[in-house]
Coordinates of C-alpha atoms in Angstrom, one line a residue:
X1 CA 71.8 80.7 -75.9
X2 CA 74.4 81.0 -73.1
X3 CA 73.4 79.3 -69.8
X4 CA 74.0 82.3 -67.2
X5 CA 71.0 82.7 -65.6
X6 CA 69.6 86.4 -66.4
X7 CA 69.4 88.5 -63.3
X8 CA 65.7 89.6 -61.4
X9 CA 65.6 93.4 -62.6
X10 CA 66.1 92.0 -66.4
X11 CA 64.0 89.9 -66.4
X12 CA 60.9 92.1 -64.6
X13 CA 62.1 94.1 -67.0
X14 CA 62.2 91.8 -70.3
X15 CA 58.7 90.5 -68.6
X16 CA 56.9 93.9 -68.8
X17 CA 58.3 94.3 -72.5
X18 CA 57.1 90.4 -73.4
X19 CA 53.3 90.8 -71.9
X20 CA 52.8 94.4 -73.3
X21 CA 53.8 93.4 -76.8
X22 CA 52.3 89.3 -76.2
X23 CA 49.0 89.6 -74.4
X24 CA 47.8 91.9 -77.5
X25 CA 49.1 89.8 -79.9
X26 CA 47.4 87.3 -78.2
X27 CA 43.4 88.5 -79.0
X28 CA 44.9 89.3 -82.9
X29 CA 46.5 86.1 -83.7
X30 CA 44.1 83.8 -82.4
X31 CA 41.5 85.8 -84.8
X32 CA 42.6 83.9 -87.9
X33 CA 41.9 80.3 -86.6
X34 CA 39.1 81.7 -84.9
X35 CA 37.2 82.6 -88.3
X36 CA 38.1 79.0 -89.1
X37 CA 36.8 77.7 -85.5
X38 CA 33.4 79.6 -86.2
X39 CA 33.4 78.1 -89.5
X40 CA 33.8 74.7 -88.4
X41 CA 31.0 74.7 -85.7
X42 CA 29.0 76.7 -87.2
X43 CA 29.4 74.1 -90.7
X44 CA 29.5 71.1 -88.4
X45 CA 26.0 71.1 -87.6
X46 CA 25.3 71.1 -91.4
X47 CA 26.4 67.8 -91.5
X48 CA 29.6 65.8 -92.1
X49 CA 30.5 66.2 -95.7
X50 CA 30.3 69.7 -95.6
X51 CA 32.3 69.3 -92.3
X52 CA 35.0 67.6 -94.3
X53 CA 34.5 69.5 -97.2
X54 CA 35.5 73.1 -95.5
X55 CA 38.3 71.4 -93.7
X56 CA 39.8 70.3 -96.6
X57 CA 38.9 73.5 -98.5
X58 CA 40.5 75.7 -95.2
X59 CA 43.7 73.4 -95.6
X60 CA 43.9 74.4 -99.5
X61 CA 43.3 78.2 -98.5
X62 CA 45.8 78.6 -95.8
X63 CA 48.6 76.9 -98.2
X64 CA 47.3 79.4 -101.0
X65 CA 47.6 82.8 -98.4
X66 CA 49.8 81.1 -95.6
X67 CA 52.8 81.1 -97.5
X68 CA 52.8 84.8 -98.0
X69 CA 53.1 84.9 -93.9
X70 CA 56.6 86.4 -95.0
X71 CA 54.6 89.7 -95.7
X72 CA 54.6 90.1 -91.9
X73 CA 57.5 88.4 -90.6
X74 CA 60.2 89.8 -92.7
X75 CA 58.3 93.3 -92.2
X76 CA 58.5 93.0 -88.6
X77 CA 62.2 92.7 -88.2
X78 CA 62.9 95.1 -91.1
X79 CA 60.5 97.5 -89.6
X80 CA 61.8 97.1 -86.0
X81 CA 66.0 97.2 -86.9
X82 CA 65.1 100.4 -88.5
X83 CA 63.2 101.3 -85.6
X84 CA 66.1 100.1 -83.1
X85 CA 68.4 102.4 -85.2
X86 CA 66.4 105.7 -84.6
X87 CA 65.4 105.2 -88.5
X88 CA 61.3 105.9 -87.8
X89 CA 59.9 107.4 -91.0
X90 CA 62.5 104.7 -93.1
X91 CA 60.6 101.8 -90.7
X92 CA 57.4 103.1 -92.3
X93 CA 58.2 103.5 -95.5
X94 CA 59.5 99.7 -95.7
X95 CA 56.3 98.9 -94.1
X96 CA 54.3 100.6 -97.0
X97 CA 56.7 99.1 -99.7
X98 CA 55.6 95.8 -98.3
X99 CA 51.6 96.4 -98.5
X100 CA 52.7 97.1 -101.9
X101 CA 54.3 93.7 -102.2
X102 CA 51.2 92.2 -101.1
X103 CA 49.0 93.8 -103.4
X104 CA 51.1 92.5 -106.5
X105 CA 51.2 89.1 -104.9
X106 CA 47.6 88.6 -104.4
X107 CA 46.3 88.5 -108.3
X108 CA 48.4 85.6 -109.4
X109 CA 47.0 83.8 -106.3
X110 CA 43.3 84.8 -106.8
X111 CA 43.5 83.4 -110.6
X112 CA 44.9 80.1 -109.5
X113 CA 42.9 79.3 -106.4
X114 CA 39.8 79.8 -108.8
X115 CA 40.7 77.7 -111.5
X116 CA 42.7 75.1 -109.8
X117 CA 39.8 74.9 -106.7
X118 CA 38.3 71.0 -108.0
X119 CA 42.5 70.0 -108.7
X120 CA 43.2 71.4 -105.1
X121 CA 39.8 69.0 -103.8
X122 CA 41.1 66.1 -105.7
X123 CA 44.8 66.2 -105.0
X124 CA 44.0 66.5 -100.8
X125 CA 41.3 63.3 -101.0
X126 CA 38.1 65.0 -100.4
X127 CA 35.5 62.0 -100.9
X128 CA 32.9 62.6 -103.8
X129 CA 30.1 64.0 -101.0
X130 CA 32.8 66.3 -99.4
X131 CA 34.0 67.5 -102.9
X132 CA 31.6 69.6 -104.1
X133 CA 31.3 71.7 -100.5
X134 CA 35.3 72.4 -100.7
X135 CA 35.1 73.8 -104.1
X136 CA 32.2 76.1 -103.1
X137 CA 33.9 77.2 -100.0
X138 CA 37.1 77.8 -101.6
X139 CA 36.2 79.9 -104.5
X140 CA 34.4 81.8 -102.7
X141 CA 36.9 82.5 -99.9
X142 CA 39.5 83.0 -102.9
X143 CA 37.8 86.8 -103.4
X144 CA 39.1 87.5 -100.0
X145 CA 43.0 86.7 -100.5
X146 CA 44.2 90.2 -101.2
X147 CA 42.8 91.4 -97.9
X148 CA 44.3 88.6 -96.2
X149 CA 48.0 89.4 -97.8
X150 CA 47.2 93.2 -96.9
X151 CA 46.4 92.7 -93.6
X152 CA 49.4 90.2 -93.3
X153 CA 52.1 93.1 -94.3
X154 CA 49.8 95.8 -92.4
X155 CA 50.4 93.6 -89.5
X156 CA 53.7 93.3 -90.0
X157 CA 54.0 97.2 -90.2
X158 CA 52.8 97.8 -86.9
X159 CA 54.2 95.2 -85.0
X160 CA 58.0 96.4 -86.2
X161 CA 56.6 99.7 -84.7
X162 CA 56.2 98.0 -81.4
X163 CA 52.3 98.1 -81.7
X164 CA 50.3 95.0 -81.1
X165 CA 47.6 96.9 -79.9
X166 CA 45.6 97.8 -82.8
X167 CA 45.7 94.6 -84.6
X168 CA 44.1 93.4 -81.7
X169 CA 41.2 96.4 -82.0
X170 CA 40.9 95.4 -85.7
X171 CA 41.2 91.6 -85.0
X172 CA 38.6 91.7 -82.7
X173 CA 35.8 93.9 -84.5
X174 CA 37.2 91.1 -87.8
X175 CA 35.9 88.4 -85.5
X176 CA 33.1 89.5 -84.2
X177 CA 31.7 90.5 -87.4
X178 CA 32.4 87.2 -88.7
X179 CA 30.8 85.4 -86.2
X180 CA 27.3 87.4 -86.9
X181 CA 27.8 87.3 -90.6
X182 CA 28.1 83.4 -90.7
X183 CA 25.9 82.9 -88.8
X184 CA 23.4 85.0 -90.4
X185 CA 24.4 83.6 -94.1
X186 CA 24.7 79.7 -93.4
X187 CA 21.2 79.6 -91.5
X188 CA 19.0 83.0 -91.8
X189 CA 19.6 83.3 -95.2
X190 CA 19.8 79.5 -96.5
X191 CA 23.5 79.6 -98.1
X192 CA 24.7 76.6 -96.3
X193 CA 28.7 76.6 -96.9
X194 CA 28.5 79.2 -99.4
X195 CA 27.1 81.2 -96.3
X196 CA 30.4 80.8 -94.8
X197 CA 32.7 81.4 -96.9
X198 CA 31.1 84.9 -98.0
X199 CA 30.6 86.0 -94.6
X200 CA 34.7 85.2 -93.5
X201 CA 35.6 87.2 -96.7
X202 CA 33.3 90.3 -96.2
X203 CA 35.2 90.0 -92.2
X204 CA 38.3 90.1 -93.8
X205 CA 37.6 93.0 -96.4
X206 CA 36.4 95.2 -93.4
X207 CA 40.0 94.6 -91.4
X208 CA 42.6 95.3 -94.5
X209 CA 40.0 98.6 -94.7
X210 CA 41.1 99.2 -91.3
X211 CA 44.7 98.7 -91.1
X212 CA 44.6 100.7 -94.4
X213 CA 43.6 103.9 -92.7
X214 CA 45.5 103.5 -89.5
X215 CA 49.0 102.8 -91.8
X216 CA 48.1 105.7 -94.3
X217 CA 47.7 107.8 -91.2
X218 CA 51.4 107.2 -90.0
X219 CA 52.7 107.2 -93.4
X220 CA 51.4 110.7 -93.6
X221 CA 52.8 111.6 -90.2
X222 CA 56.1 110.5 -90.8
X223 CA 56.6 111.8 -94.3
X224 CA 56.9 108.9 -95.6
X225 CA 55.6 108.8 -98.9
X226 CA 52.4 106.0 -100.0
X227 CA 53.2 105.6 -103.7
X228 CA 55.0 101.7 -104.7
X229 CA 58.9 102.1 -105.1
X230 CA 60.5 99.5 -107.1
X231 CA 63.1 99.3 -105.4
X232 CA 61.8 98.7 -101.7
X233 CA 59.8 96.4 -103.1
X234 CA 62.0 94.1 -104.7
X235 CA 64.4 94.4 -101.3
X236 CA 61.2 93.2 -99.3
X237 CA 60.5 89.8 -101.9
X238 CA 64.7 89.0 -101.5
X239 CA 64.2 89.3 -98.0
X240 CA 61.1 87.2 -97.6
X241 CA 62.1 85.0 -100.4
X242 CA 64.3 82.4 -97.5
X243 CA 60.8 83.2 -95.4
X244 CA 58.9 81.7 -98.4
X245 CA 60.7 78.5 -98.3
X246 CA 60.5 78.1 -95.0
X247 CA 56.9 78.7 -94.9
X248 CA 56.1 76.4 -97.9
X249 CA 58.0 73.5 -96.0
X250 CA 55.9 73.7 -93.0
X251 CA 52.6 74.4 -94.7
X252 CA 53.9 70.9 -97.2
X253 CA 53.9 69.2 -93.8
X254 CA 50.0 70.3 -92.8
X255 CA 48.8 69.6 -96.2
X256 CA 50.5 66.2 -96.5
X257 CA 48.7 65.4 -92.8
X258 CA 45.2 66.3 -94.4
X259 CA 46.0 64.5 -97.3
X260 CA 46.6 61.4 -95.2
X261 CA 43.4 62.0 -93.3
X262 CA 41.2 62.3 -96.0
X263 CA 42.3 58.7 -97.2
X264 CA 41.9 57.7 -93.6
X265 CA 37.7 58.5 -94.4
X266 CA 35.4 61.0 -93.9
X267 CA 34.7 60.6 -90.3
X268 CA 39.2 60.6 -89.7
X269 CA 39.1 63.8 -91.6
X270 CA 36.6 65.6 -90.2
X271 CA 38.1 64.6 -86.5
X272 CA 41.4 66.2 -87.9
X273 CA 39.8 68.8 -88.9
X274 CA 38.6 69.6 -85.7
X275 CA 42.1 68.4 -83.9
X276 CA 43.9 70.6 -86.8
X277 CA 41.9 73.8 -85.6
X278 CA 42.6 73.5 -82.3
X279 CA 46.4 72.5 -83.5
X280 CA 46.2 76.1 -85.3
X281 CA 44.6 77.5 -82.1
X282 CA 47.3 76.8 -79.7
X283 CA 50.1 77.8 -82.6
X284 CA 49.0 81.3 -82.6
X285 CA 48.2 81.6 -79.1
X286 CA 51.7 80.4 -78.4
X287 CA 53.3 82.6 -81.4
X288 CA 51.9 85.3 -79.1
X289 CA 55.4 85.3 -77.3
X290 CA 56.8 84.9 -80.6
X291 CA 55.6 87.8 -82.4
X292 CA 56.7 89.8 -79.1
X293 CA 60.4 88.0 -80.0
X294 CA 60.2 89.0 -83.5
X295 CA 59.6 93.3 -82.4
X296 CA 62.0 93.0 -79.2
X297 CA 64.8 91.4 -80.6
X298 CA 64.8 93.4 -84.0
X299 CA 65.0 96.3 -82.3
X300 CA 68.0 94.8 -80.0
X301 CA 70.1 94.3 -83.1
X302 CA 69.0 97.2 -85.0
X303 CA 70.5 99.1 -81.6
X304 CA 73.6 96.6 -81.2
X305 CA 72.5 95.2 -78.2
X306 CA 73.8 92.0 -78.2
X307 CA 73.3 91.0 -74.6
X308 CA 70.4 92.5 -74.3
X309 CA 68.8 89.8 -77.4
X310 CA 70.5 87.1 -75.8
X311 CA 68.9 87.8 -72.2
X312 CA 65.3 88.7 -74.2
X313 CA 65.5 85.2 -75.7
X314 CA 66.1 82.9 -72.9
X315 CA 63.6 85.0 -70.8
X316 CA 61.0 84.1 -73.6
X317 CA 62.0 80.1 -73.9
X318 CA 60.9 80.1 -70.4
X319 CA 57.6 81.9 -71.2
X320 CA 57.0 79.7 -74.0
X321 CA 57.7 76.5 -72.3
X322 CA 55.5 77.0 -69.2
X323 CA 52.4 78.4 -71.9
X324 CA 52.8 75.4 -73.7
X325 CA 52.3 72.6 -70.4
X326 CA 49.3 75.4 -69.2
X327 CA 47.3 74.8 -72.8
X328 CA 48.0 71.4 -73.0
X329 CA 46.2 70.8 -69.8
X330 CA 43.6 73.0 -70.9
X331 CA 43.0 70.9 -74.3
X332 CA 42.7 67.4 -72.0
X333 CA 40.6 69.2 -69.2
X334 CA 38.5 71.2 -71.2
X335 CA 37.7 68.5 -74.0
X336 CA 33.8 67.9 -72.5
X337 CA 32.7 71.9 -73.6
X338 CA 34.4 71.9 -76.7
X339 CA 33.9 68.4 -78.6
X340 CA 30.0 69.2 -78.6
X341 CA 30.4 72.8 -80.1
X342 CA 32.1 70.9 -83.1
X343 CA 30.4 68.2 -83.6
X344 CA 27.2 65.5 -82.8
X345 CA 28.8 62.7 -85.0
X346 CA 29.3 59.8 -82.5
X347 CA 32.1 58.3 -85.3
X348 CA 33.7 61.8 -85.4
X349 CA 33.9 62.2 -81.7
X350 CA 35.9 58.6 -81.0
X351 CA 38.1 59.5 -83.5
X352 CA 39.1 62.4 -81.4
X353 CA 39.8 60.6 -78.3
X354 CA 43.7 59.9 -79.2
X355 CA 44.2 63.0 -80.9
X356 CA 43.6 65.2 -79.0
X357 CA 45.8 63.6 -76.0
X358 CA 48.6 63.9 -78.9
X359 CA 48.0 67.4 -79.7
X360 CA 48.1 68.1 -75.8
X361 CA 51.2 65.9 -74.9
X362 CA 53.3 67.7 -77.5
X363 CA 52.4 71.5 -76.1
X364 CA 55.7 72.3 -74.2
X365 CA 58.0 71.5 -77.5
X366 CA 55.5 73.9 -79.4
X367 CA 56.0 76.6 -76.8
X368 CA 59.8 76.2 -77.7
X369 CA 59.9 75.6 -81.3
X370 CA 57.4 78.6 -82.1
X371 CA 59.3 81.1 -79.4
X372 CA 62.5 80.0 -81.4
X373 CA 61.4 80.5 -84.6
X374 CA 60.6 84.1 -83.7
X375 CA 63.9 85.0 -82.0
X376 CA 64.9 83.8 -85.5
X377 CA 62.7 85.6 -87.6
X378 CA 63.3 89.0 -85.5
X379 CA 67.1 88.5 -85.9
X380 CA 66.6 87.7 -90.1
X381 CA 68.1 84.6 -89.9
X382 CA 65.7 83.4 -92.6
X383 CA 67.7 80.9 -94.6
X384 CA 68.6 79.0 -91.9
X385 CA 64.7 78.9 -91.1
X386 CA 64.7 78.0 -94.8
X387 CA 67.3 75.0 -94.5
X388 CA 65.5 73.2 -91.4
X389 CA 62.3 74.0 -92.9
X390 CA 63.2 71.6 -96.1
X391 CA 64.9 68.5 -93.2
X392 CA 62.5 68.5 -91.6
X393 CA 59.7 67.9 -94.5
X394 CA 61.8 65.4 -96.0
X395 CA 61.6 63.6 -92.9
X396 CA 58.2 63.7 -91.9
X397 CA 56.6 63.5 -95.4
X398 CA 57.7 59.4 -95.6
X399 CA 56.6 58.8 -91.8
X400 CA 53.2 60.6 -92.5
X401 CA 52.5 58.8 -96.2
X402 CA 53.4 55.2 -94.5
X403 CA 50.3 55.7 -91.8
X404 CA 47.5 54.5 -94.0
X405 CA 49.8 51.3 -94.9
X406 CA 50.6 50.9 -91.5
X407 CA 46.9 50.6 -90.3
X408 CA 47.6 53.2 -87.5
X409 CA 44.8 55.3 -88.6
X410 CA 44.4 58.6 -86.6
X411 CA 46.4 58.2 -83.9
X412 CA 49.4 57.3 -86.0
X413 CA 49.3 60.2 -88.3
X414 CA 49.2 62.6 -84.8
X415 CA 52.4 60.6 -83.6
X416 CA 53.6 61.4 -87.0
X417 CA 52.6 65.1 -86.2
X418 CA 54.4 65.2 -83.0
X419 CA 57.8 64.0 -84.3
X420 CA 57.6 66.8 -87.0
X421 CA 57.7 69.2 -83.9
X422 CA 60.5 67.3 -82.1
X423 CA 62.7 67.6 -85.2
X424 CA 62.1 71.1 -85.7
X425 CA 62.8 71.9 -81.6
X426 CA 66.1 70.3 -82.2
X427 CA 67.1 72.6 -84.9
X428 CA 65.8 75.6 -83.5
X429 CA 67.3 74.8 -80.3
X430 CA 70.8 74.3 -82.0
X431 CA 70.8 77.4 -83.7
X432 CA 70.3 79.5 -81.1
X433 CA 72.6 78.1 -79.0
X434 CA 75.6 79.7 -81.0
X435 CA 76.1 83.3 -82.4
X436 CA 75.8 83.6 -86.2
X437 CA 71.9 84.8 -86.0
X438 CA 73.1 87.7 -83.8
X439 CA 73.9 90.4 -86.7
X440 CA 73.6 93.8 -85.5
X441 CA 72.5 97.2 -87.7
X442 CA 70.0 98.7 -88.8
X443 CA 69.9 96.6 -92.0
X444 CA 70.8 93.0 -92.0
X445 CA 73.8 92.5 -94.4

């Protein structure tokens, strides 16, 4: 990024264009840690070990569907060069190629998640009374991995389209729905975790429903047709592929952390649980300004307007930076209304203490680092995403596994957390300082 400052009338302008494409994003990304938030309250009261077992079962989950977040990224800037390139009904048809994608992705995943469920339990440290609970939950929630993937890709669709209004519709009725439904299974009906889990996968199967019938309706509009080509769909795997490794890196680094905490005890893991919810919380609220950086700047490039993604970006940096300090006060301020909603455990809740001061102090890098990696992702610059993905896991992964000898306990494992975002600020921040992200065309060569 250049350092001239970007004048008033741009950046009203680039402001307008962020909040209309952010503050919806907003409501629909928060959804997904939401179901998990509901879970974890509404399980916390069950007791501890089924605390700890759905954390370490939502850790296993999110690796299993999180690293097919590619589905939507890679759509996005595909879907919004085409779209900056007057290319509408070819923006659509890459969107449907990619639902297809995620279809054909989900069975291999299903299949493994349910045989490898007490492997995954084992290999993240659940304790012998937490075990049992993560299997149940995950096997379960494993029926509702192709909606996920569809409604990652459907996403994806629509936000290329410059549309994050709907997935917020659809994200809210998701959420509300699962709020009822859990609530309803765990205690009216007796399930316990098993509750859960089925009522966050009949939530999900209602969404992909819905972005499948708002997505057929354009297809349809646009003449573009709904059957799988080969083709389209092998170009959208190649150009998630660098996404994948990316994604795989980071989500190494969140399960390595649980890993950690499991060995730390129950009462540390549970306590991360609750400090990685919020963590996951404030990511997507602050990837809110991202996704609008992923649409904006796509379509810059897929119109050659190279000044006009270089003014876009720094205007977001600033957004993202100034979100960041605002939520990390909120987590310090507001930590006496939402401790209780988590959990009564007097262990649990001094474990918290540090951690969450952590998670707060390090808000203002997040605001960067996830604002950056969607001026990145918008502009297809996904193997260099791919290549500070893989530093910055063989960094952390030592630092995060030496905790437990160290004797630091919680505390040291959030330090450990915090230096994973520094390193990844510094690369983000060096990359977009320079010009080799800025390709321009309605295809990215």
């Amino acid at each position: 990024m250049t350092a001239s400052p970007t004048p008033a009338p741009s950046r009203r302008r680039h402001d307008r264009e962020i909040l209309a494409l952010a503050v919806p994003a907003f409501g629909a990304l928060v959804a997904e840690p939401l179901f998990l938030m509901a879970d974890s309250a509404i399980v916390g009261h069950l007791g501890t070990p089924q605390l700890a077992g759905v954390g370490i079962a939502a850790a296993a989950l999110s690796t299993a569907t999180g690293v097919f977040v590619f589905l939507a990224y890679a759509t996005t800037s595909a879907v919004a060069r085409r779209i900056g390139a007057g290319d509408r009904r070819g923006a659509v048809q890459q969107g449907i190629d990619g639902i297809w994608l995620a279809l054909a992705l989900s069975v291999p995943v299903v299949l493994l998640t349910l045989l490898l469920a007490p492997w995954a339990a084992d290999v993240l440290g659940a304790s012998a009374t937490a075990a049992p609970h993560a299997v149940t939950y995950l096997r379960i929630s494993s029926l509702g991995i192709p909606a996920m993937l569809m409604v990652l890709a459907a996403t994806g669709v629509l936000r290329g389209l410059q549309d994050t209004r709907t997935p917020l519709v659809v994200a809210v009725g998701g959420f509300a729905a699962n709020i009822g439904l859990n609530a309803g299974l765990v205690y009216g009906a007796g399930l316990g975790v098993a509750g859960s889990a089925w009522g966050t996968v009949l939530a999900q199967t209602g969404m992909a429903a819905a972005y499948l019938v708002v997505v057929v309706r354009g297809a349809r509009r646009e003449g573009a047709s709904l059957r799988p080509d080969a083709a389209g769909i092998r170009a959208g795997a190649r150009a998630g592929g660098p996404l994948l490794v990316r994604t795989i890196s980071l989500r190494a680094v969140l399960m390595t952390a649980t890993a950690v905490a499991a060995r730390l005890g129950d009462d540390q893991v549970a306590a991360h649980q609750i400090t990685m919810t919020l963590f996951n919380f404030l990511a997507f609220a602050l990837d809110a300004i991202a996704i609008a950086g992923q649409a904006v700047i796509g379509r810059f490039l897929g119109a050659s307007d190279v000044p006009g993604a270089r003014a876009a970006t720094r205007r977001m940096v600033e957004w993202g930076i100034v979100s960041g300090l605002v939520l990390g006060l909120l987590v310090v301020l507001a930590r006496p209304l939402y401790i209780p909603l988590f959990t009564p455990d007097p262990a649990v809740r001094a474990q918290l203490g540090t951690a969450l001061l952590l998670l707060a102090l390090t808000q203002p890098v997040a605001g960067l680092v996830f604002v950056l990696d969607g001026v990145l992702m918008g502009a297809g610059d996904g193997p260099y995403l791919a290549w500070a993905g893989l530093a910055t896991l063989v960094v952390f992964v030592p630092v995060a596994l030496a905790v437990p000898a160290t004797g630091a306990g919680l505390a040291g494992l959030w330090w450990a957390m915090n230096l994973f975002m520094l390193l990844r600020a510094g690369f983000l921040a060096w990359r977009a300082r320079g010009g080799k992200w800025l390709v321009t065309g309605a295809v990215r060569g």
